[in-house]
Coordinates of C-alpha atoms in Angstrom, one line a residue:
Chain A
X1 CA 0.0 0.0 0.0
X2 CA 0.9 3.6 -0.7
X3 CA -0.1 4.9 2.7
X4 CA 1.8 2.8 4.2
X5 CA 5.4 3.2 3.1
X6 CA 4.3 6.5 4.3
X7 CA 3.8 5.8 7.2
X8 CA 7.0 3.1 7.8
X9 CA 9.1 6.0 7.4
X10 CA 6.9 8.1 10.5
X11 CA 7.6 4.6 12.5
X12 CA 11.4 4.8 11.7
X13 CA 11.2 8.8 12.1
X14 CA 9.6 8.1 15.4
X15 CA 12.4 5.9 16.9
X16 CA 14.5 8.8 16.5
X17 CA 12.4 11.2 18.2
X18 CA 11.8 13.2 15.4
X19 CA 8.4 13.5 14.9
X20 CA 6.1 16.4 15.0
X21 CA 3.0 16.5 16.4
X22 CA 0.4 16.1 13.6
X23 CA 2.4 13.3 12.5
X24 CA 2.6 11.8 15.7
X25 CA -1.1 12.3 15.1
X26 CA -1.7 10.5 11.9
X27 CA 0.5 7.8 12.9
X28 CA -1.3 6.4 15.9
X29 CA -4.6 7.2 13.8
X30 CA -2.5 4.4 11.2
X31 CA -1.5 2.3 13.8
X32 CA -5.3 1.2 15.0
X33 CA -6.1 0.4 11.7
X34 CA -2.9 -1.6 9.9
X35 CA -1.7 -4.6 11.2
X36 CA 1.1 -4.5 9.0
X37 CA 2.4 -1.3 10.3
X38 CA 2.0 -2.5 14.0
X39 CA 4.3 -5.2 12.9
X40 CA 6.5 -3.0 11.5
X41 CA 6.7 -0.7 14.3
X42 CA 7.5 -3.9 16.8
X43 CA 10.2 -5.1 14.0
X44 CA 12.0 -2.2 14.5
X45 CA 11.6 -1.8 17.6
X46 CA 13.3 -5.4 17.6
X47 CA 16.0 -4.2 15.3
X48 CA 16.6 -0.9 17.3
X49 CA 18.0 -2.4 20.6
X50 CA 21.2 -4.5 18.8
X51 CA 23.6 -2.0 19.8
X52 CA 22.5 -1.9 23.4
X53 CA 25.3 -5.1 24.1
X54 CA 28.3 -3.1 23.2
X55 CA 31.8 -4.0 25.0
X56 CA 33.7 -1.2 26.3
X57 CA 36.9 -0.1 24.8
X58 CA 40.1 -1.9 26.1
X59 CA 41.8 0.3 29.0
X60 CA 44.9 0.8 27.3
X61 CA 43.1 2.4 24.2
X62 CA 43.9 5.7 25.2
X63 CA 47.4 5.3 25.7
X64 CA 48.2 3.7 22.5
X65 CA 45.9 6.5 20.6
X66 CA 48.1 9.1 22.1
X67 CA 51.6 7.4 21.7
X68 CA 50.5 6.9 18.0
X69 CA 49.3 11.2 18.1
X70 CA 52.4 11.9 19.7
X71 CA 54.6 9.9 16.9
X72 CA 52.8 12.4 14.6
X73 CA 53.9 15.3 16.5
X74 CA 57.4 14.5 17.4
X75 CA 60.3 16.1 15.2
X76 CA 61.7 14.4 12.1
X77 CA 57.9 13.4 11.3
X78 CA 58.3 14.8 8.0
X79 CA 59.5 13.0 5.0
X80 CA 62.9 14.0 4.3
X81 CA 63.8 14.3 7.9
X82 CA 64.9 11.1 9.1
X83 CA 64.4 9.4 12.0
X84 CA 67.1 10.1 14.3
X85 CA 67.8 6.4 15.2
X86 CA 68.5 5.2 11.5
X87 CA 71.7 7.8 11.4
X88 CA 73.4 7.4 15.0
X89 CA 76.7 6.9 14.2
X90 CA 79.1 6.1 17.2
X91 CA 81.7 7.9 14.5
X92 CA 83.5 11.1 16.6
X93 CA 83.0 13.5 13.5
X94 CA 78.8 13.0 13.9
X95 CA 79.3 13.4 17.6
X96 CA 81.5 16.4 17.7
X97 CA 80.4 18.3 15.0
X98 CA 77.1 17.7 16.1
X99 CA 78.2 19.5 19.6
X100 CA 79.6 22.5 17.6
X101 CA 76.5 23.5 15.9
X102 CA 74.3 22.7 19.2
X103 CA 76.7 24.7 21.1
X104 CA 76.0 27.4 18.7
X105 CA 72.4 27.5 19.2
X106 CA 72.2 26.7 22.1
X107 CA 74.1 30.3 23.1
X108 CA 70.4 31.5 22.4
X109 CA 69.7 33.6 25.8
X110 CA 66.1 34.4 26.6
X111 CA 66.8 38.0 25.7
X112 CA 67.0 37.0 22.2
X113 CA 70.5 38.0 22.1
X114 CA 72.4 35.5 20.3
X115 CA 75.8 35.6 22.0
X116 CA 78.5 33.8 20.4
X117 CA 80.7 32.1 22.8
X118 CA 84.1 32.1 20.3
X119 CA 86.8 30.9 22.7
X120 CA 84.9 27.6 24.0
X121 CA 83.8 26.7 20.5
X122 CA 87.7 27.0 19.2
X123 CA 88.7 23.8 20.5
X124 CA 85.4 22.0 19.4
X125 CA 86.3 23.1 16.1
X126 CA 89.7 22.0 16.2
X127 CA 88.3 18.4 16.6
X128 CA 85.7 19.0 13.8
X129 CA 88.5 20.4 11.5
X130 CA 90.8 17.4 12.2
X131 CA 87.6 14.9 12.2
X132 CA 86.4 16.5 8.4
X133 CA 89.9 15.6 6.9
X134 CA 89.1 11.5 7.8
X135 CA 87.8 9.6 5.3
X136 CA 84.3 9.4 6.8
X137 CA 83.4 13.0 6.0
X138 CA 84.9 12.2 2.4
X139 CA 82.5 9.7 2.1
X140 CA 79.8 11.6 3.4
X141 CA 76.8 12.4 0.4
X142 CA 75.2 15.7 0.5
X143 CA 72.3 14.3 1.7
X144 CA 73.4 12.8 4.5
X145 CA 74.9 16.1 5.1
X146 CA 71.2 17.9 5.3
X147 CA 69.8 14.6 7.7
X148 CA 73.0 14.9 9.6
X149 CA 72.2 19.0 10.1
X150 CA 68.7 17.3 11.4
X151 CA 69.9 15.5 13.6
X152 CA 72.1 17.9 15.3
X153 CA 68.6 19.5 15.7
X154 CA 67.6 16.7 17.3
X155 CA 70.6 16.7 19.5
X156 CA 69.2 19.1 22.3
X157 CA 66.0 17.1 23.2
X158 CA 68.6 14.4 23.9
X159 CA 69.1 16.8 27.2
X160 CA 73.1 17.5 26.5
X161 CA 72.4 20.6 28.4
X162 CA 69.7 21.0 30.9
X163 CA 69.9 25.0 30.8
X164 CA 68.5 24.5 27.3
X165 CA 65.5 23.2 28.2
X166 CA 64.4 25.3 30.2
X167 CA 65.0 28.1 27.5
X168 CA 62.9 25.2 25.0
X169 CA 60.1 25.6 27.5
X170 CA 60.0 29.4 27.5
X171 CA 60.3 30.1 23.9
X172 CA 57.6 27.1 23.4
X173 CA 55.4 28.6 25.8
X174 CA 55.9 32.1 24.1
X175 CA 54.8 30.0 20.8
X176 CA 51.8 28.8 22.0
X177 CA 50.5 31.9 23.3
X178 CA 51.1 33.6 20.2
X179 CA 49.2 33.9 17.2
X180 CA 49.1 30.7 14.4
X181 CA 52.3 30.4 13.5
X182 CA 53.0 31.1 9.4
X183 CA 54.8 27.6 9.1
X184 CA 53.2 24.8 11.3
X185 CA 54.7 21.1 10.3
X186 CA 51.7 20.1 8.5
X187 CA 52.8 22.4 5.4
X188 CA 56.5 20.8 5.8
X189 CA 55.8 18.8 3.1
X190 CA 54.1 20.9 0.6
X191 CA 57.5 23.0 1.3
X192 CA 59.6 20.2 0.1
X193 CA 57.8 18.9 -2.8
X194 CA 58.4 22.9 -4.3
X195 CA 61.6 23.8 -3.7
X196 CA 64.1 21.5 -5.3
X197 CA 65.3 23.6 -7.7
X198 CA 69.1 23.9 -9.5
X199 CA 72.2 25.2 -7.8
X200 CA 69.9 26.8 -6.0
X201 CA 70.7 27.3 -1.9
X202 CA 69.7 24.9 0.7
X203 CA 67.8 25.6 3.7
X204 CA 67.1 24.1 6.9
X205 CA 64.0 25.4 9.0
X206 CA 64.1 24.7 12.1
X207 CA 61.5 25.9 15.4
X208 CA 63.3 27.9 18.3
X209 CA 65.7 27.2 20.7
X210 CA 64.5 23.1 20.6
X211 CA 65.2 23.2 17.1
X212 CA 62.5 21.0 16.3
X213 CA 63.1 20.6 12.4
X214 CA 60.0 21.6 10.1
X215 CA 61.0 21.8 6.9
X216 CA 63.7 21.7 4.4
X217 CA 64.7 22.5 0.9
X218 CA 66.2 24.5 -2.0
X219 CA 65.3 28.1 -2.4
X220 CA 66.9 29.6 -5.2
X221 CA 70.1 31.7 -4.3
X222 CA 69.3 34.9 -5.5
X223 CA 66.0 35.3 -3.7
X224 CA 67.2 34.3 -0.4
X225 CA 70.3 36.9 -0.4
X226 CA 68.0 39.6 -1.0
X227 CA 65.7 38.3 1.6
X228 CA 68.8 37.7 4.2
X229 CA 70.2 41.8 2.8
X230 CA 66.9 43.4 3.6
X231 CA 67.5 46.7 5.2
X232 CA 64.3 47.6 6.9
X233 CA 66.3 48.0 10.4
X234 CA 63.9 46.3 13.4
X235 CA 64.4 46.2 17.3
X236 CA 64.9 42.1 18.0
X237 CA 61.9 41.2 20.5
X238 CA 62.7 40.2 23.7
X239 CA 62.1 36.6 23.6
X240 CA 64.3 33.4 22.2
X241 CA 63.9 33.3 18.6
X242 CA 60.7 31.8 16.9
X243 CA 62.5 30.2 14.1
X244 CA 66.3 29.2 12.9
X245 CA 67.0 28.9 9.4
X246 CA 70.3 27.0 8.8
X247 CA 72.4 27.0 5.4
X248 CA 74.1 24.0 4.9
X249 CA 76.1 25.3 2.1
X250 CA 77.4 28.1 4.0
X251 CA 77.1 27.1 7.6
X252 CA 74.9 30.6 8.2
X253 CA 72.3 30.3 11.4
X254 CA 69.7 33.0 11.1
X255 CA 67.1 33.7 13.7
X256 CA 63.6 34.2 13.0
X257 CA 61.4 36.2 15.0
X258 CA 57.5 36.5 13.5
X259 CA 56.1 39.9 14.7
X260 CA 52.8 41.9 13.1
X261 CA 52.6 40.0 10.3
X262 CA 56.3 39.9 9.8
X263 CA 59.2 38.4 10.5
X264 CA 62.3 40.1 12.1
X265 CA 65.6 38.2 10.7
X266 CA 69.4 38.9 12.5
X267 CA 72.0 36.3 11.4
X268 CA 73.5 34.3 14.6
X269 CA 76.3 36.0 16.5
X270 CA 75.8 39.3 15.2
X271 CA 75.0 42.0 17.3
X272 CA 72.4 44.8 17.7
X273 CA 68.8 45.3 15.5
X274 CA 67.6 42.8 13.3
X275 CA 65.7 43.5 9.6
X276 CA 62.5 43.3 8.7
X277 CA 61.3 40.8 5.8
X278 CA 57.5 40.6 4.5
X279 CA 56.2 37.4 5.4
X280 CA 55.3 37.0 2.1
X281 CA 58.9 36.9 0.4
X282 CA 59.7 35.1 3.3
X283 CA 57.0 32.4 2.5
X284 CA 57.5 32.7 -1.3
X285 CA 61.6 32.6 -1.2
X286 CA 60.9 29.6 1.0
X287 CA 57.9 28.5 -0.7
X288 CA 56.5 28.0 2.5
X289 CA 52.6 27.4 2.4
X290 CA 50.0 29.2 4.2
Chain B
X1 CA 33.0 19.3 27.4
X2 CA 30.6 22.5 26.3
X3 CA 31.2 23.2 22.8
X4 CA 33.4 26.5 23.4
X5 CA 35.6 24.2 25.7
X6 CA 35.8 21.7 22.6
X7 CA 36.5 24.7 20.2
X8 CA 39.4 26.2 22.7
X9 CA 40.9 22.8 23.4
X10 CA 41.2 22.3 19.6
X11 CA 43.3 25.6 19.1
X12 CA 45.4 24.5 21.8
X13 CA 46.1 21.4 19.9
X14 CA 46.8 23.5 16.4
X15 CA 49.2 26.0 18.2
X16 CA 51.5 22.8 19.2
X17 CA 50.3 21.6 22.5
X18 CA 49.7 18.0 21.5
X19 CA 48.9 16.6 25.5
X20 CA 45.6 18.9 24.8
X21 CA 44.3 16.0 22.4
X22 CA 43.8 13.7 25.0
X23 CA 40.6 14.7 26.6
X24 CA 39.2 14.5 22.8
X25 CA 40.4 11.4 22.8
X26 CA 38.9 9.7 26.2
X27 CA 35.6 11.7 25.6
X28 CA 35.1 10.2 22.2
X29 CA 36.6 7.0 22.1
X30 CA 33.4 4.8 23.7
X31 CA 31.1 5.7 21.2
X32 CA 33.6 5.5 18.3
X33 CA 34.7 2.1 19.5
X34 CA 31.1 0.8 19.4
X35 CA 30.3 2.4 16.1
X36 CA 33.7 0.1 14.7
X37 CA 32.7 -2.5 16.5
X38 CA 29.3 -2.8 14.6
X39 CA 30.8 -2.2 11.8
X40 CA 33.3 -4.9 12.2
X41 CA 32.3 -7.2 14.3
X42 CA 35.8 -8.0 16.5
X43 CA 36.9 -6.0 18.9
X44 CA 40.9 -6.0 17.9
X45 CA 39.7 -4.6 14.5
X46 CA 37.6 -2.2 16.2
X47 CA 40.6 -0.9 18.6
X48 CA 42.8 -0.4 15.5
X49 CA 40.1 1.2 13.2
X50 CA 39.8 3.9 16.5
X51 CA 43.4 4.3 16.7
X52 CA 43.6 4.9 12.8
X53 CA 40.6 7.9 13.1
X54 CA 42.0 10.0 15.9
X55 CA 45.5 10.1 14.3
X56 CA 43.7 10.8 11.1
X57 CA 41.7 13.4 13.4
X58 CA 44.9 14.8 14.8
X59 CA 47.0 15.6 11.5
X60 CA 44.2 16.8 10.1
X61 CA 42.6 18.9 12.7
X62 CA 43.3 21.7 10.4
X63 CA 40.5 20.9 8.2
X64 CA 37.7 21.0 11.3
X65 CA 36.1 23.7 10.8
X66 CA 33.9 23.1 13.7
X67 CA 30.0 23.7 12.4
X68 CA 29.4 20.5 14.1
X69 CA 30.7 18.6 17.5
X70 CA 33.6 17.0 17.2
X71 CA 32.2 14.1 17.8
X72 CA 30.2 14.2 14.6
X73 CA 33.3 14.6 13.0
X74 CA 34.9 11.6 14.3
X75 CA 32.6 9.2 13.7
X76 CA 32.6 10.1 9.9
X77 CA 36.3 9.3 10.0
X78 CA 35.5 6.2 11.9
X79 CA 33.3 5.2 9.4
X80 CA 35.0 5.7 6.5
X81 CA 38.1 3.8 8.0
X82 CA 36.0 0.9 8.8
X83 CA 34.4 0.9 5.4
X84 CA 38.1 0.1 3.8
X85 CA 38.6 -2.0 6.4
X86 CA 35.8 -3.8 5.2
X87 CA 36.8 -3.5 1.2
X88 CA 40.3 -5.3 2.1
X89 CA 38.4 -7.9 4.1
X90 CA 36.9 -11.0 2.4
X91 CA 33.4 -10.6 2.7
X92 CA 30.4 -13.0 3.1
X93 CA 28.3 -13.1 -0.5
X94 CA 24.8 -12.4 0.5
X95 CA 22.1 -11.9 -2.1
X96 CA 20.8 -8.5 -2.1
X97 CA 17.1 -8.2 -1.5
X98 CA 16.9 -4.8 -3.6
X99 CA 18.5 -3.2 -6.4
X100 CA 19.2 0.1 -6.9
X101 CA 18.9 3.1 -9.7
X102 CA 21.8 5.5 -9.9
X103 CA 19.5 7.7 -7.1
X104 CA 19.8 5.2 -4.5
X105 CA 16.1 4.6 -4.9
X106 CA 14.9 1.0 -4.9
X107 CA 12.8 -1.2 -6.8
X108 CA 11.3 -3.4 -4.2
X109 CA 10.8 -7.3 -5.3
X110 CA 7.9 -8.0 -3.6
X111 CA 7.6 -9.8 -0.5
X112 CA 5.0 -11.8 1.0
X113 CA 2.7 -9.7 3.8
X114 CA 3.9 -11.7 6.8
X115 CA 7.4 -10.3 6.2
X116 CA 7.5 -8.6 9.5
X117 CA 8.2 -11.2 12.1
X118 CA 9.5 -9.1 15.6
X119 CA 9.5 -12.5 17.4
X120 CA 12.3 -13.4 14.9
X121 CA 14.0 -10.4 14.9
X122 CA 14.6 -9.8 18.0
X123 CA 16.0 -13.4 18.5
X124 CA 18.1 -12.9 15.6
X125 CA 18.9 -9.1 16.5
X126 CA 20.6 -10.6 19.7
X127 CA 22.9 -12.3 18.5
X128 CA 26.1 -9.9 17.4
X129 CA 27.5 -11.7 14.8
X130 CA 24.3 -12.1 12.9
X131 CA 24.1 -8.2 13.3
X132 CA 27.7 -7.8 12.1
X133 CA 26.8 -10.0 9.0
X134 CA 23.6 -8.1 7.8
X135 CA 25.1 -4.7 8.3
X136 CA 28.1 -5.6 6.2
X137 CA 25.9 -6.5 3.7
X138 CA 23.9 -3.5 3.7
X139 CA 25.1 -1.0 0.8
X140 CA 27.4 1.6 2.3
X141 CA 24.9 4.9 2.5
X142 CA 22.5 2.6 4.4
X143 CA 25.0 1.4 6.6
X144 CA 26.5 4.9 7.3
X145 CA 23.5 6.5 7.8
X146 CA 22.1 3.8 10.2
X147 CA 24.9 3.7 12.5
X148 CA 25.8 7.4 12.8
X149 CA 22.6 7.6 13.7
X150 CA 22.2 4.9 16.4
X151 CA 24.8 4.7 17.7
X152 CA 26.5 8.3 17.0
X153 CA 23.8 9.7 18.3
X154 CA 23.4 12.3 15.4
X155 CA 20.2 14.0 15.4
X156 CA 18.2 14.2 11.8
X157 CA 19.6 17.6 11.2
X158 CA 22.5 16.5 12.0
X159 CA 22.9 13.7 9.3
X160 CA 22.0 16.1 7.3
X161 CA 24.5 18.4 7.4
X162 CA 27.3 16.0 7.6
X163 CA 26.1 13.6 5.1
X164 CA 25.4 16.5 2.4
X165 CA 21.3 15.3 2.3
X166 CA 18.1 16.9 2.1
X167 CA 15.9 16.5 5.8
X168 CA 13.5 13.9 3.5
X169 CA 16.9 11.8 2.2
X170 CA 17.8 11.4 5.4
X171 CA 14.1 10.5 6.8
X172 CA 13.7 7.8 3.9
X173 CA 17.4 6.9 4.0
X174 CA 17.0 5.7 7.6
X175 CA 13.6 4.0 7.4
X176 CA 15.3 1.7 4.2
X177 CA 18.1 1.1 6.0
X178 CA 16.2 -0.4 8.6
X179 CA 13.8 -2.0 6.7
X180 CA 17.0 -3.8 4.6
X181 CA 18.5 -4.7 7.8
X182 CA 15.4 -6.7 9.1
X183 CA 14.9 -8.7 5.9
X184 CA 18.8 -9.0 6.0
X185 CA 18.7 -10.7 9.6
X186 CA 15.5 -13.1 8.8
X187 CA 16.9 -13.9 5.4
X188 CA 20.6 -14.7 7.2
X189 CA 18.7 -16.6 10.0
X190 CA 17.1 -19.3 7.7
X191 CA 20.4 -21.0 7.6
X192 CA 22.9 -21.3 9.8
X193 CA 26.7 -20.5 9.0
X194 CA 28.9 -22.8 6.5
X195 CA 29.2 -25.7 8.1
X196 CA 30.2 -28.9 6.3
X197 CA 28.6 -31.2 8.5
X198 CA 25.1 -30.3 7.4
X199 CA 26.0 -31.3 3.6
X200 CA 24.5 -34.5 3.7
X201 CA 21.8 -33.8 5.4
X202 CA 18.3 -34.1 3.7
X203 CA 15.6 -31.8 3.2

């Protein structure tokens, strides 16, 4: 019958609660009249209460949802960062270069002043210098050169220096209280599937004083030495820098800071004001996504 | 949590602070666990499928634009995880009861008046595994739509805006769904599963 497939749907509707009244009305008009539907009602009826006998969730659900969240979060999630276990190499030059560069950044006050320490670093170099000229450096690819940069990033959470942490902490709190950030790591890979191009410059960008790594690639020469020579002279803000951008090519560290819509750039161990770049020749020399 | 509560704990996740998640997750997981489960049918599966959708949920938390809960979100993840579960799984062949036009619309084969038989249903409806084995065979929209709505909770209006369908769709969507699933579960129940010990038996 026509009427009633009408109806079936009110006696579906109406296990949901989402009836109104005059059909609430014409259905238990209906219902004295059809057999049928009276069956139909009590088959659904029948139907409707299989999910009552549910199990609850195993206890340790939670934990494994956020250890598997957390792997998503943690640094060298993106795909040409590699995990820091596959490259830990007992060899001295990893370890001790690895120490120079940390040391560098790690000189990072909370003032934002990035204050070179020249003498202690002398003798870390010394062993670096000596380490390059063994054959392990000479075998070394370029890539492994970029991962190897990563993991010197990943170096400080390895707690080498507890005083850094406690900077982490601040400049991560600062971060979080500040607006959305113009690179977060889930555009990290939209950065490096743009910005392979030829003999351009590589880059390495890193967050703050934890230098957790978020993206990397090639930005072509040209356009980052104007954006590194800008001249719009800005006061450094008083906090640990937002961001470090590292050249591999060079060995240049330059600190980041993102303020109204801009970011403030001072290249590491310099003194005194920083420049101001647009944030969007920052993003496009960096092909950084919104 | 209120819905503002939901909305600031979300920005807390996007700004970096990835232990905010958590209380997403402990809020959610039950009902998400339970929609798997019916889908699936095993609890192990179910677990996984969970874990899959609130990872999903986290690296893409960028995309929540939050017109709905959450929640409503989620369980769409949850379902469409557990539907490719279910496409990599061997399935049971049942024969469908009902065709279907490009619209989703039916042409009924007819069926004999004493079709409706609650008695029946609610034995059958007991038992989980026959439940597991008519809603996998259910076509997908019917599925979706029937256990977003019982056990997701989702009001009409809310199907409705999640799903993409007109108030009506969603009315008439729900009512076949239901009405597959009974003839699915008294169909299923006149035999019982393969078993080669009944081959020789007569008739």
């Amino acid at each position: 019958m026509e009427d009633c497939r009408y109806f079936e749907e009110l006696i579906s509707a109406r296990l949901d609660g989402e009836l109104t009244e005059q059909e609430e009305i014409a259905l238990r008009a209906h219902l004295e009249e059809c057999e049928n539907c009276r069956a139909y009602r009590d088959a659904l009826r029948a139907v409707t209460g299989a999910e009552a006998d549910l199990p609850a969730p195993p206890a340790e659900l939670t934990g494994r949802i956020m250890d598997a969240v957390r792997r998503e979060a943690a640094p060298g999630k993106t795909e040409k960062i590699v995990p820091l276990r596959r490259y830990l190499r007992p060899a001295a030059l990893a370890a001790a270069a690895a120490l120079v560069i940390w040391a560098g950044w790690r000189t990072l006050g909370p003032k934002g002043s990035a204050k070179t320490a020249a003498a202690p670093m002398a003798p870390m170099a010394a062993v670096s210098m000596a380490a390059a000229d063994s054959a392990e450096a000479e075998e070394a690819a370029p890539e492994e050169a970029e991962i190897f940069m990563a993991e010197a990033a990943a170096v400080p959470a390895a707690g080498l220096d507890t005083g850094s942490e406690a900077n982490g902490d601040e400049a991560r709190d600062a971060q979080a209280d500040a607006e959305t950030p113009l690179v977060t790591a889930a555009t990290a890979d939209s950065v490096n599937a743009a910005a392979k191009t030829e003999g351009g410059c590589r880059y390495i960008l890193c967050r703050g004083a934890n230098g957790e790594p978020l993206s990397e690639g090639t930005a072509d020469a040209d356009a980052l030495r104007a954006l590194l020579a800008a001249d719009k002279p800005a006061e450094i803000p008083d906090r640990a820098a937002d961001y470090i951008l590292t050249l591999p090519d060079t060995g240049e560290n330059w600190l980041l800071w993102e303020e109204d819509g801009g970011m403030i750039i001072r290249e590491d161990g310099a003194d005194g004001a920083g420049r101001t770049v647009s944030a969007e020749v920052f993003r496009a020399t960096l092909g950084v996504a919104e | 949590m209120t819905r503002e509560e939901e909305q600031a704990r979300i920005r807390r996740v996007l700004s970096g602070d990835t232990d905010a998640f958590e209380p997403l997750v402990t809020e959610n997981q039950t009902k998400a666990f339970h929609l798997a489960c019916r889908l699936l049918g095993n609890e192990a599966d179910a677990a996984d499928a969970v874990q899959d959708a609130f990872v999903k949920a986290y690296t893409s938390l960028g995309d929540f634009r939050g017109d709905s809960r959450f929640s409503v979100w989620l369980y769409r993840l949850v379902n469409n995880v557990c539907i490719d579960m279910l496409r990599r799984r061997k399935r049971q062949e049942t024969v469908p009861l009902q065709t279907e036009d490009g619209d989703g619309e039916e042409t009924e084969l007819p069926l004999p008046d004493d079709r409706w038989d609650p008695a029946a249903l609610a034995e059958r409806a007991a038992d989980r595994e026959a439940v597991r084995t008519a809603m996998a065979a259910l076509p997908a929209d019917c599925r979706e739509i029937l256990t977003l709505r019982e056990i997701g909770g989702l009001s009409y209006e809310e199907l409705a805006a999640q799903l993409g369908l007109e108030p009506g769709t969603v009315k008439s969507r729900l009512n076949r769904a239901r009405k597959k699933l009974c003839r699915l579960l008294l169909e299923t129940g006149n035999f019982s599963a393969p078993a080669p010990s009944n081959k020789g038996k007569g008739v």
